[in-house]
Amino acid sequence: MPITDYASLLRSARAQEQPQRLLFTFTQAQAQPGGQGKSLTPVMSADKLPDELDSFEALKEESTQMQTHWDVVFVAGLAGRAGQPPAPHDCEAPLRAMVTAIEQGRIDTLLAFDRSGDLLRFS
């Protein structure tokens, strides 16, 4: 199932053989020294079951409660086992790895959405 927007991400997560937990890392765009473009700096992370945030607007609304500005959110899925989704404590190490990957520019396995909910493609 191709993922073209947040709704198709949720459909895909719900359709997996094992229950999923979605991992979110929110980033701020920051100017590089010398005007060499922008980098994305992680500012907060969260994990949610696909049914906990049924729309991008719900994700955006919940993120505003943290009172931290973000420009791009990266998303990955974490599969459960034996018909059970991963527990929240199972997400800590994968979220740290996700933050490290973003800091190192290794984002090719992650989905990314801007604040409008548009799926981003990086080259």
mmCIF file of C-alpha atoms in Angstrom:
data_model
loop_
_atom_site.group_PDB
_atom_site.id
_atom_site.type_symbol
_atom_site.label_atom_id
_atom_site.label_comp_id
_atom_site.label_asym_id
_atom_site.label_seq_id
_atom_site.Cartn_x
_atom_site.Cartn_y
_atom_site.Cartn_z
ATOM 1 C CA MET A 1 0.000 0.000 0.000
ATOM 2 C CA PRO A 2 1.672 3.246 -1.085
ATOM 3 C CA ILE A 3 1.837 5.978 1.531
ATOM 4 C CA THR A 4 0.907 9.306 -0.004
ATOM 5 C CA ASP A 5 -0.402 11.204 3.032
ATOM 6 C CA TYR A 6 -1.021 10.846 6.777
ATOM 7 C CA ALA A 7 -4.326 9.020 6.255
ATOM 8 C CA SER A 8 -2.652 6.365 4.088
ATOM 9 C CA LEU A 9 0.096 6.035 6.722
ATOM 10 C CA LEU A 10 -2.570 5.203 9.311
ATOM 11 C CA ARG A 11 -4.293 2.745 6.952
ATOM 12 C CA SER A 12 -0.985 1.037 6.260
ATOM 13 C CA ALA A 13 -0.087 0.819 9.953
ATOM 14 C CA ARG A 14 -3.492 -0.670 10.771
ATOM 15 C CA ALA A 15 -3.179 -3.215 7.941
ATOM 16 C CA GLN A 16 0.130 -4.715 9.111
ATOM 17 C CA GLU A 17 0.232 -8.321 10.281
ATOM 18 C CA GLN A 18 1.430 -7.285 13.747
ATOM 19 C CA PRO A 19 -0.008 -4.269 15.602
ATOM 20 C CA GLN A 20 2.101 -1.158 15.168
ATOM 21 C CA ARG A 21 3.148 1.771 17.294
ATOM 22 C CA LEU A 22 4.072 4.923 15.395
ATOM 23 C CA LEU A 23 7.234 6.779 16.383
ATOM 24 C CA PHE A 24 7.308 10.544 15.853
ATOM 25 C CA THR A 25 10.290 12.880 16.009
ATOM 26 C CA PHE A 26 9.493 16.564 15.608
ATOM 27 C CA THR A 27 12.212 18.827 14.217
ATOM 28 C CA GLN A 28 12.914 22.523 13.774
ATOM 29 C CA ALA A 29 14.510 23.908 10.628
ATOM 30 C CA GLN A 30 17.596 25.913 11.542
ATOM 31 C CA ALA A 31 19.807 27.982 9.262
ATOM 32 C CA GLN A 32 23.290 26.636 8.677
ATOM 33 C CA PRO A 33 26.258 28.925 9.341
ATOM 34 C CA GLY A 34 27.310 30.851 6.254
ATOM 35 C CA GLY A 35 23.900 30.586 4.621
ATOM 36 C CA GLN A 36 24.515 26.997 3.457
ATOM 37 C CA GLY A 37 20.861 25.962 3.708
ATOM 38 C CA LYS A 38 18.985 24.575 6.687
ATOM 39 C CA SER A 39 19.273 21.580 8.950
ATOM 40 C CA LEU A 40 16.540 19.791 10.864
ATOM 41 C CA THR A 41 17.154 19.565 14.606
ATOM 42 C CA PRO A 42 15.083 17.136 16.719
ATOM 43 C CA VAL A 43 13.156 18.945 19.470
ATOM 44 C CA MET A 44 10.752 16.289 20.797
ATOM 45 C CA SER A 45 9.640 12.704 20.239
ATOM 46 C CA ALA A 46 6.518 10.688 20.929
ATOM 47 C CA ASP A 47 5.009 7.287 20.282
ATOM 48 C CA LYS A 48 1.342 6.601 19.562
ATOM 49 C CA LEU A 49 -0.868 3.752 18.502
ATOM 50 C CA PRO A 50 -2.402 4.380 15.061
ATOM 51 C CA ASP A 51 -5.860 4.768 16.613
ATOM 52 C CA GLU A 52 -4.719 7.407 19.116
ATOM 53 C CA LEU A 53 -4.267 10.115 16.467
ATOM 54 C CA ASP A 54 -6.818 9.573 13.729
ATOM 55 C CA SER A 55 -5.843 12.597 11.633
ATOM 56 C CA PHE A 56 -2.903 14.870 10.981
ATOM 57 C CA GLU A 57 -4.864 17.689 12.604
ATOM 58 C CA ALA A 58 -5.127 15.609 15.801
ATOM 59 C CA LEU A 59 -1.357 15.039 15.728
ATOM 60 C CA LYS A 60 -0.716 18.740 15.174
ATOM 61 C CA GLU A 61 -3.146 19.728 17.940
ATOM 62 C CA GLU A 62 -1.562 17.364 20.448
ATOM 63 C CA SER A 63 1.924 18.560 19.523
ATOM 64 C CA THR A 64 0.970 22.195 20.222
ATOM 65 C CA GLN A 65 0.274 21.241 23.833
ATOM 66 C CA MET A 66 4.032 20.717 24.219
ATOM 67 C CA GLN A 67 4.561 24.406 23.359
ATOM 68 C CA THR A 68 7.580 23.623 21.191
ATOM 69 C CA HIS A 69 7.647 24.892 17.612
ATOM 70 C CA TRP A 70 8.346 22.289 14.938
ATOM 71 C CA ASP A 71 8.607 22.409 11.157
ATOM 72 C CA VAL A 72 8.903 18.766 10.054
ATOM 73 C CA VAL A 73 7.818 15.560 11.783
ATOM 74 C CA PHE A 74 9.493 12.262 10.939
ATOM 75 C CA VAL A 75 7.522 9.046 11.367
ATOM 76 C CA ALA A 76 8.458 5.380 11.575
ATOM 77 C CA GLY A 77 6.540 2.271 12.522
ATOM 78 C CA LEU A 78 7.483 -0.244 15.201
ATOM 79 C CA ALA A 79 5.892 -3.681 14.950
ATOM 80 C CA GLY A 80 4.613 -5.598 17.923
ATOM 81 C CA ARG A 81 4.711 -9.330 18.581
ATOM 82 C CA ALA A 82 2.209 -12.075 19.197
ATOM 83 C CA GLY A 83 -0.696 -9.831 18.257
ATOM 84 C CA GLN A 84 0.239 -7.129 20.764
ATOM 85 C CA PRO A 85 1.578 -3.655 19.896
ATOM 86 C CA PRO A 86 4.895 -2.577 21.392
ATOM 87 C CA ALA A 87 4.615 -1.161 24.911
ATOM 88 C CA PRO A 88 5.635 2.477 25.368
ATOM 89 C CA HIS A 89 8.873 1.465 27.129
ATOM 90 C CA ASP A 90 9.781 -0.615 24.055
ATOM 91 C CA CYS A 91 9.879 2.617 22.038
ATOM 92 C CA GLU A 92 12.603 4.410 24.003
ATOM 93 C CA ALA A 93 15.624 2.892 22.233
ATOM 94 C CA PRO A 94 14.074 3.070 18.732
ATOM 95 C CA LEU A 95 13.155 6.731 19.329
ATOM 96 C CA ARG A 96 16.739 7.514 20.443
ATOM 97 C CA ALA A 97 18.020 5.740 17.321
ATOM 98 C CA MET A 98 15.585 7.751 15.200
ATOM 99 C CA VAL A 99 16.837 11.032 16.709
ATOM 100 C CA THR A 100 20.440 10.000 16.057
ATOM 101 C CA ALA A 101 19.624 9.055 12.461
ATOM 102 C CA ILE A 102 17.995 12.445 11.862
ATOM 103 C CA GLU A 103 20.953 14.261 13.422
ATOM 104 C CA GLN A 104 23.272 12.331 11.099
ATOM 105 C CA GLY A 105 21.093 12.966 8.034
ATOM 106 C CA ARG A 106 20.134 9.291 7.623
ATOM 107 C CA ILE A 107 16.456 9.902 6.886
ATOM 108 C CA ASP A 108 15.928 7.681 3.841
ATOM 109 C CA THR A 109 13.913 5.084 5.823
ATOM 110 C CA LEU A 110 11.679 7.657 7.529
ATOM 111 C CA LEU A 111 8.528 9.366 6.364
ATOM 112 C CA ALA A 112 8.396 13.125 6.830
ATOM 113 C CA PHE A 113 5.482 15.560 6.934
ATOM 114 C CA ASP A 114 5.481 19.345 7.077
ATOM 115 C CA ARG A 115 3.153 21.319 9.366
ATOM 116 C CA SER A 116 0.469 21.297 6.669
ATOM 117 C CA GLY A 117 0.458 17.503 6.625
ATOM 118 C CA ASP A 118 2.113 17.249 3.222
ATOM 119 C CA LEU A 119 4.389 14.243 2.706
ATOM 120 C CA LEU A 120 7.907 15.467 2.013
ATOM 121 C CA ARG A 121 10.495 13.914 -0.273
ATOM 122 C CA PHE A 122 14.154 14.679 0.317
ATOM 123 C CA SER A 123 16.847 14.317 -2.306
#
